[in-house]
């Protein structure tokens, strides 16, 4: 089912939770809503579900305008962060709940419901867990059951609100990879909210980066990471260093240095150069920015140098591969660094 959002707006006193949100999601896509707290991700999900009504704009499922329809009429599958399973019901009863709650004329018979529950238990790889109760399950198993319950009603779209937020790191990784395989099996149009960049980049077909109720950028995970549309996206996705300086005449010059780096476009004035730690390299003296090593940290096969740069208020990080024989400058050493791949944006305080 295609999902189309047109100029959605939702205001609360003193704040625009959603500000002219327009987005087209194709049938079968798995799309992530990514952004910091307060960016409007969950509000948008709830508007799509029918749990909140927008002040303006429309929500369309295919060619059907669902803006005025209730949650029941929209037939969406909704999965919450904290599972929301009924503790007094078995796993099978939880999965069947949405089907058994339908109006009598729309309710499948008991045999059909039982077959559907069995199919879903097999799909979530818990075929023998039907008689168990939620308290007998692990966190990851509870979330699988919550997903099965959402899928049982054959939803128009599947909406997931921080579905792995209550799980520990190892289980999160396992479950999100399982969810990607499940999505490939079902082809269900899915929209999920997360503040975890790694989760969004690994799982989604496309990522929607949100900020202060607006969409900052929409694109594939690779495009979002490698071609950020703004300084905010660059800084929010992954690790990033920022150098203050000036741009003009097709070049960027960092404060405290005379070294010039080419930039695209004809912008002029205060600017910032953004570079990821693995794209910052040690250079010969005089060929880069002068810096002093203030700390070195080792994590698995990576060594991260923390550097204080001449003319820069903020320290930067540079990653080195921790391979045999690698030369790591000692703390206090003076080095030079140069960005290999970078982007420059006008320095707008807002």
Short mmCIF file of C-alpha atoms in Angstrom, two decimals:
data_model
loop_
_atom_site.label_atom_id
_atom_site.label_comp_id
_atom_site.label_asym_id
_atom_site.label_seq_id
_atom_site.Cartn_x
_atom_site.Cartn_y
_atom_site.Cartn_z
CA UNK A 1 0.00 0.00 0.00
CA UNK A 2 1.39 3.42 -0.99
CA UNK A 3 1.41 6.05 1.74
CA UNK A 4 1.30 9.75 0.88
CA UNK A 5 1.55 12.63 3.32
CA UNK A 6 0.68 16.11 2.09
CA UNK A 7 1.54 19.33 3.94
CA UNK A 8 0.84 17.90 7.39
CA UNK A 9 0.87 20.41 10.23
CA UNK A 10 0.39 19.96 13.97
CA UNK A 11 0.91 22.72 16.52
CA UNK A 12 1.01 22.79 20.29
CA UNK A 13 1.22 26.00 22.33
CA UNK A 14 4.45 27.71 21.33
CA UNK A 15 5.79 24.92 19.10
CA UNK A 16 5.18 23.39 15.67
CA UNK A 17 5.39 19.63 16.20
CA UNK A 18 4.90 19.12 12.44
CA UNK A 19 5.54 21.89 9.93
CA UNK A 20 4.35 21.28 6.34
CA UNK A 21 5.43 17.62 6.16
CA UNK A 22 5.10 16.05 2.70
CA UNK A 23 6.38 12.56 1.96
CA UNK A 24 5.62 9.74 -0.49
CA UNK A 25 6.32 6.15 0.57
CA UNK A 26 6.04 3.41 -2.02
CA UNK A 27 4.30 0.12 -1.40
CA UNK A 28 6.72 -2.36 0.17
CA UNK A 29 9.25 0.24 1.32
CA UNK A 30 10.91 0.14 4.73
CA UNK A 31 11.43 3.77 5.75
CA UNK A 32 13.08 5.15 8.89
CA UNK A 33 12.14 8.40 10.59
CA UNK A 34 15.37 9.56 12.20
CA UNK A 35 16.05 12.60 14.32
CA UNK A 36 16.78 13.90 17.82
CA UNK A 37 14.18 14.04 20.58
CA UNK A 38 11.54 16.64 19.82
CA UNK A 39 12.02 16.51 16.05
CA UNK A 40 8.45 15.31 15.41
CA UNK A 41 9.07 11.64 14.58
CA UNK A 42 6.56 10.08 16.96
CA UNK A 43 4.00 12.83 16.36
CA UNK A 44 4.14 12.07 12.63
CA UNK A 45 3.74 8.33 13.27
CA UNK A 46 0.71 8.95 15.48
CA UNK A 47 -0.89 11.21 12.90
CA UNK A 48 -0.47 8.48 10.28
CA UNK A 49 -2.00 5.93 12.66
CA UNK A 50 -4.98 8.12 13.50
CA UNK A 51 -4.02 8.50 17.16
CA UNK A 52 -3.59 12.25 16.55
CA UNK A 53 -5.38 14.46 14.06
CA UNK A 54 -3.38 17.05 12.08
CA UNK A 55 -4.36 20.71 12.14
CA UNK A 56 -3.83 20.84 8.36
CA UNK A 57 -2.83 18.48 5.57
CA UNK A 58 -3.82 14.97 4.55
CA UNK A 59 -2.87 11.31 4.91
CA UNK A 60 -3.58 9.03 1.94
CA UNK A 61 -3.42 5.23 1.85
CA UNK A 62 -3.22 4.53 -1.85
CA UNK A 63 -6.00 6.64 -3.39
CA UNK A 64 -8.00 6.74 -0.16
CA UNK A 65 -7.94 9.91 1.92
CA UNK A 66 -7.63 8.52 5.44
CA UNK A 67 -7.27 11.88 7.22
CA UNK A 68 -10.72 11.73 8.82
CA UNK A 69 -10.72 7.95 9.42
CA UNK A 70 -10.36 6.44 12.89
CA UNK A 71 -7.55 4.15 14.01
CA UNK A 72 -9.82 1.12 13.49
CA UNK A 73 -10.88 2.27 10.03
CA UNK A 74 -7.28 2.84 8.94
CA UNK A 75 -6.34 -0.74 9.89
CA UNK A 76 -2.71 0.09 10.67
CA UNK A 77 -0.38 -2.19 12.60
CA UNK A 78 1.30 -0.31 15.46
CA UNK A 79 4.23 -1.61 17.53
CA UNK A 80 5.36 0.30 20.61
CA UNK A 81 8.75 0.44 22.31
CA UNK A 82 7.54 -1.37 25.42
CA UNK A 83 5.70 -4.21 23.65
CA UNK A 84 2.24 -3.44 25.18
CA UNK A 85 1.42 -7.14 25.37
CA UNK A 86 -1.50 -8.22 27.54
CA UNK A 87 0.05 -10.02 30.50
CA UNK A 88 -3.08 -12.08 31.25
CA UNK A 89 -3.18 -13.48 27.68
CA UNK A 90 -1.04 -16.19 26.13
CA UNK A 91 1.21 -15.45 23.18
CA UNK A 92 -1.38 -16.93 20.81
CA UNK A 93 -4.17 -14.87 22.38
CA UNK A 94 -2.10 -11.70 22.09
CA UNK A 95 -1.46 -12.33 18.40
CA UNK A 96 -5.13 -13.08 17.77
CA UNK A 97 -6.40 -10.04 19.70
CA UNK A 98 -6.80 -7.70 16.72
CA UNK A 99 -8.73 -10.29 14.72
CA UNK A 100 -11.01 -11.26 17.61
CA UNK A 101 -11.73 -7.58 18.34
CA UNK A 102 -13.22 -6.92 14.92
CA UNK A 103 -16.92 -6.32 14.47
CA UNK A 104 -18.85 -9.56 14.15
CA UNK A 105 -19.44 -9.20 10.41
CA UNK A 106 -15.69 -8.68 9.78
CA UNK A 107 -14.38 -11.22 12.28
CA UNK A 108 -12.82 -14.42 10.89
CA UNK A 109 -14.00 -17.73 12.32
CA UNK A 110 -12.02 -19.47 15.05
CA UNK A 111 -10.34 -21.92 12.68
CA UNK A 112 -9.15 -19.10 10.38
CA UNK A 113 -7.80 -17.14 13.36
CA UNK A 114 -5.99 -20.23 14.67
CA UNK A 115 -4.38 -20.82 11.26
CA UNK A 116 -3.30 -17.18 11.05
CA UNK A 117 -1.75 -17.31 14.54
CA UNK A 118 0.13 -20.51 13.67
CA UNK A 119 1.44 -18.94 10.46
CA UNK A 120 2.68 -15.89 12.31
CA UNK A 121 4.31 -17.90 15.10
CA UNK A 122 6.28 -19.73 12.41
CA UNK A 123 7.09 -16.44 10.67
CA UNK A 124 8.56 -14.93 13.85
CA UNK A 125 10.44 -18.16 14.55
CA UNK A 126 8.53 -18.98 17.76
CA UNK A 127 6.32 -21.86 16.52
CA UNK A 128 5.95 -23.57 19.92
CA UNK A 129 5.47 -20.46 22.05
CA UNK A 130 1.70 -20.02 21.60
CA UNK A 131 0.72 -21.32 25.08
CA UNK A 132 3.30 -19.21 26.94
CA UNK A 133 2.62 -15.93 28.72
CA UNK A 134 4.58 -12.68 28.17
CA UNK A 135 6.38 -13.00 31.51
CA UNK A 136 7.93 -16.24 30.22
CA UNK A 137 9.56 -14.47 27.25
CA UNK A 138 12.76 -12.50 26.79
CA UNK A 139 12.63 -8.89 25.62
CA UNK A 140 13.47 -9.85 22.06
CA UNK A 141 10.79 -12.56 22.02
CA UNK A 142 8.19 -10.11 23.36
CA UNK A 143 8.94 -7.69 20.56
CA UNK A 144 8.60 -10.46 17.97
CA UNK A 145 5.19 -11.28 19.40
CA UNK A 146 4.22 -7.60 19.29
CA UNK A 147 5.20 -7.53 15.60
CA UNK A 148 3.18 -10.67 14.91
CA UNK A 149 0.13 -9.12 16.61
CA UNK A 150 0.49 -6.03 14.39
CA UNK A 151 0.81 -8.19 11.25
CA UNK A 152 -2.14 -10.42 12.13
CA UNK A 153 -4.71 -7.89 10.91
CA UNK A 154 -3.02 -7.64 7.48
CA UNK A 155 -2.44 -3.90 8.03
CA UNK A 156 -2.43 -1.22 5.36
CA UNK A 157 0.90 -0.04 6.79
CA UNK A 158 3.09 -1.19 9.68
CA UNK A 159 4.20 1.55 12.10
CA UNK A 160 7.00 0.93 14.61
CA UNK A 161 7.76 3.46 17.36
CA UNK A 162 11.31 2.91 18.68
CA UNK A 163 10.70 -0.85 18.45
CA UNK A 164 14.09 -1.85 19.89
CA UNK A 165 14.52 0.95 22.42
CA UNK A 166 13.88 -1.25 25.46
CA UNK A 167 16.38 -3.95 24.44
CA UNK A 168 20.07 -4.30 25.22
CA UNK A 169 22.64 -3.58 22.50
CA UNK A 170 23.31 -7.19 21.43
CA UNK A 171 19.62 -8.09 21.18
CA UNK A 172 18.93 -4.86 19.27
CA UNK A 173 21.43 -5.82 16.58
CA UNK A 174 20.05 -9.36 16.28
CA UNK A 175 16.42 -8.23 16.18
CA UNK A 176 16.85 -5.46 13.63
CA UNK A 177 18.56 -7.89 11.24
CA UNK A 178 15.72 -10.32 11.83
CA UNK A 179 13.23 -7.52 11.10
CA UNK A 180 14.97 -6.77 7.80
CA UNK A 181 14.65 -10.43 6.76
CA UNK A 182 11.02 -10.45 7.91
CA UNK A 183 10.30 -7.38 5.82
CA UNK A 184 11.82 -9.01 2.75
CA UNK A 185 9.51 -11.99 3.32
CA UNK A 186 6.30 -10.02 3.85
CA UNK A 187 6.84 -6.95 1.63
CA UNK A 188 4.84 -4.93 4.16
CA UNK A 189 4.95 -1.14 3.78
CA UNK A 190 6.73 -0.15 7.00
CA UNK A 191 7.60 3.12 8.71
CA UNK A 192 9.68 3.07 11.87
CA UNK A 193 10.86 5.73 14.29
CA UNK A 194 14.36 5.68 15.75
CA UNK A 195 16.98 8.05 17.14
CA UNK A 196 19.69 5.43 16.49
CA UNK A 197 21.60 6.36 13.32
CA UNK A 198 23.17 2.92 12.94
CA UNK A 199 19.76 1.29 13.20
CA UNK A 200 18.29 3.51 10.49
CA UNK A 201 21.25 3.14 8.13
CA UNK A 202 21.31 -0.67 8.43
CA UNK A 203 17.57 -1.35 8.24
CA UNK A 204 15.90 1.17 5.96
CA UNK A 205 15.45 1.43 2.21
CA UNK A 206 15.21 5.19 2.73
CA UNK A 207 15.87 7.45 5.69
CA UNK A 208 13.89 10.59 6.55
CA UNK A 209 15.96 12.92 8.75
CA UNK A 210 13.76 15.23 10.82
CA UNK A 211 14.52 18.38 12.79
CA UNK A 212 12.15 20.66 14.71
CA UNK A 213 9.03 19.35 12.98
CA UNK A 214 10.47 19.52 9.46
CA UNK A 215 12.09 17.10 7.04
CA UNK A 216 15.77 17.95 6.68
CA UNK A 217 16.64 15.29 4.07
CA UNK A 218 15.19 12.14 2.48
CA UNK A 219 17.41 9.59 0.78
CA UNK A 220 18.97 6.15 0.76
CA UNK A 221 21.19 5.34 3.74
CA UNK A 222 24.27 5.71 1.53
CA UNK A 223 23.17 9.12 0.23
CA UNK A 224 22.30 10.37 3.71
CA UNK A 225 25.72 9.36 5.03
CA UNK A 226 27.89 10.34 2.06
CA UNK A 227 25.99 13.37 0.71
CA UNK A 228 24.41 15.16 3.66
CA UNK A 229 22.20 18.02 2.51
CA UNK A 230 23.03 20.24 5.48
CA UNK A 231 25.49 20.75 8.30
CA UNK A 232 22.85 19.37 10.69
CA UNK A 233 22.58 16.08 8.79
CA UNK A 234 26.37 15.73 8.54
CA UNK A 235 26.80 16.31 12.27
CA UNK A 236 23.84 14.14 13.28
CA UNK A 237 24.65 11.09 11.15
CA UNK A 238 27.77 9.33 12.37
CA UNK A 239 30.82 10.99 13.88
CA UNK A 240 31.92 14.35 12.53
CA UNK A 241 34.52 17.07 13.06
CA UNK A 242 33.77 20.72 12.39
CA UNK A 243 36.36 23.39 11.49
CA UNK A 244 35.46 27.09 11.57
CA UNK A 245 36.77 29.32 8.79
CA UNK A 246 35.98 31.36 5.71
CA UNK A 247 35.02 30.41 2.16
CA UNK A 248 35.40 32.41 -1.01
CA UNK A 249 36.91 32.21 -4.50
CA UNK A 250 36.15 28.49 -4.56
CA UNK A 251 38.24 27.70 -1.47
CA UNK A 252 37.91 27.21 2.28
CA UNK A 253 40.50 28.51 4.75
CA UNK A 254 40.31 27.34 8.36
CA UNK A 255 40.75 29.86 11.14
CA UNK A 256 44.37 29.83 12.31
CA UNK A 257 45.73 28.53 9.00
CA UNK A 258 46.67 29.73 5.54
CA UNK A 259 46.09 26.33 3.90
CA UNK A 260 43.34 26.44 1.23
CA UNK A 261 41.02 23.56 0.32
CA UNK A 262 38.83 23.67 -2.81
CA UNK A 263 35.05 23.80 -2.38
CA UNK A 264 32.15 23.54 -4.81
CA UNK A 265 29.96 26.55 -5.44
CA UNK A 266 30.52 30.26 -5.16
CA UNK A 267 29.60 30.87 -1.52
CA UNK A 268 31.45 33.53 0.44
CA UNK A 269 31.75 34.40 4.12
CA UNK A 270 31.91 32.46 7.41
CA UNK A 271 31.70 28.72 6.86
CA UNK A 272 32.41 25.37 8.48
CA UNK A 273 34.20 22.40 7.01
CA UNK A 274 32.86 19.01 8.14
CA UNK A 275 35.01 15.89 7.97
CA UNK A 276 34.62 12.44 9.49
CA UNK A 277 37.41 11.13 11.75
CA UNK A 278 38.35 8.40 9.25
CA UNK A 279 38.60 11.02 6.49
CA UNK A 280 41.09 13.16 8.42
CA UNK A 281 44.72 12.19 7.83
CA UNK A 282 48.17 13.00 9.17
CA UNK A 283 50.16 15.18 6.76
CA UNK A 284 53.70 16.41 6.28
CA UNK A 285 54.54 19.55 8.30
CA UNK A 286 53.35 22.61 6.40
CA UNK A 287 50.89 20.63 4.25
CA UNK A 288 48.00 20.79 6.69
CA UNK A 289 46.65 22.29 9.87
CA UNK A 290 49.04 22.37 12.80
CA UNK A 291 47.71 20.35 15.74
CA UNK A 292 48.77 19.00 19.12
CA UNK A 293 47.89 15.48 20.32
CA UNK A 294 45.98 15.81 23.59
CA UNK A 295 44.78 12.20 23.96
CA UNK A 296 44.78 8.78 22.27
CA UNK A 297 42.04 6.17 22.68
CA UNK A 298 42.05 2.58 21.45
CA UNK A 299 38.86 0.71 20.60
CA UNK A 300 39.29 -2.74 19.03
CA UNK A 301 41.10 -2.18 15.72
CA UNK A 302 40.89 1.61 15.83
CA UNK A 303 43.03 4.26 17.49
CA UNK A 304 41.44 7.68 17.82
CA UNK A 305 43.65 10.70 18.31
CA UNK A 306 42.14 13.73 19.99
CA UNK A 307 43.75 16.87 18.57
CA UNK A 308 43.81 20.55 19.47
CA UNK A 309 44.13 22.65 16.30
CA UNK A 310 45.61 26.12 16.05
CA UNK A 311 42.84 28.69 15.71
CA UNK A 312 40.00 26.23 16.48
CA UNK A 313 37.90 26.32 19.65
CA UNK A 314 36.88 22.65 19.39
CA UNK A 315 39.14 19.61 19.42
CA UNK A 316 38.87 17.14 16.53
CA UNK A 317 39.24 13.37 16.26
CA UNK A 318 41.37 11.44 13.78
CA UNK A 319 41.07 7.67 13.34
CA UNK A 320 44.04 5.42 12.67
CA UNK A 321 43.85 1.70 11.91
CA UNK A 322 45.46 -0.21 14.78
CA UNK A 323 47.58 -2.38 12.50
CA UNK A 324 50.98 -3.86 13.44
CA UNK A 325 53.70 -1.25 13.14
CA UNK A 326 51.38 1.75 12.99
CA UNK A 327 53.12 4.88 14.27
CA UNK A 328 50.97 6.66 16.85
CA UNK A 329 52.15 10.16 17.76
CA UNK A 330 52.57 10.49 21.53
CA UNK A 331 50.45 12.82 23.64
CA UNK A 332 51.94 16.31 23.41
CA UNK A 333 53.40 15.79 19.94
CA UNK A 334 52.88 18.41 17.24
CA UNK A 335 51.47 17.07 13.97
CA UNK A 336 49.78 18.33 10.80
CA UNK A 337 46.41 17.08 9.56
CA UNK A 338 44.51 17.38 6.29
CA UNK A 339 40.93 16.41 5.32
CA UNK A 340 40.66 13.83 2.53
CA UNK A 341 36.88 14.00 1.97
CA UNK A 342 34.82 16.83 3.38
CA UNK A 343 31.91 19.20 2.86
CA UNK A 344 31.69 22.92 3.53
CA UNK A 345 28.52 24.71 4.61
CA UNK A 346 27.81 28.37 5.26
CA UNK A 347 28.09 29.01 8.98
CA UNK A 348 24.55 29.93 9.99
CA UNK A 349 24.15 30.12 13.77
CA UNK A 350 20.54 28.93 13.51
#
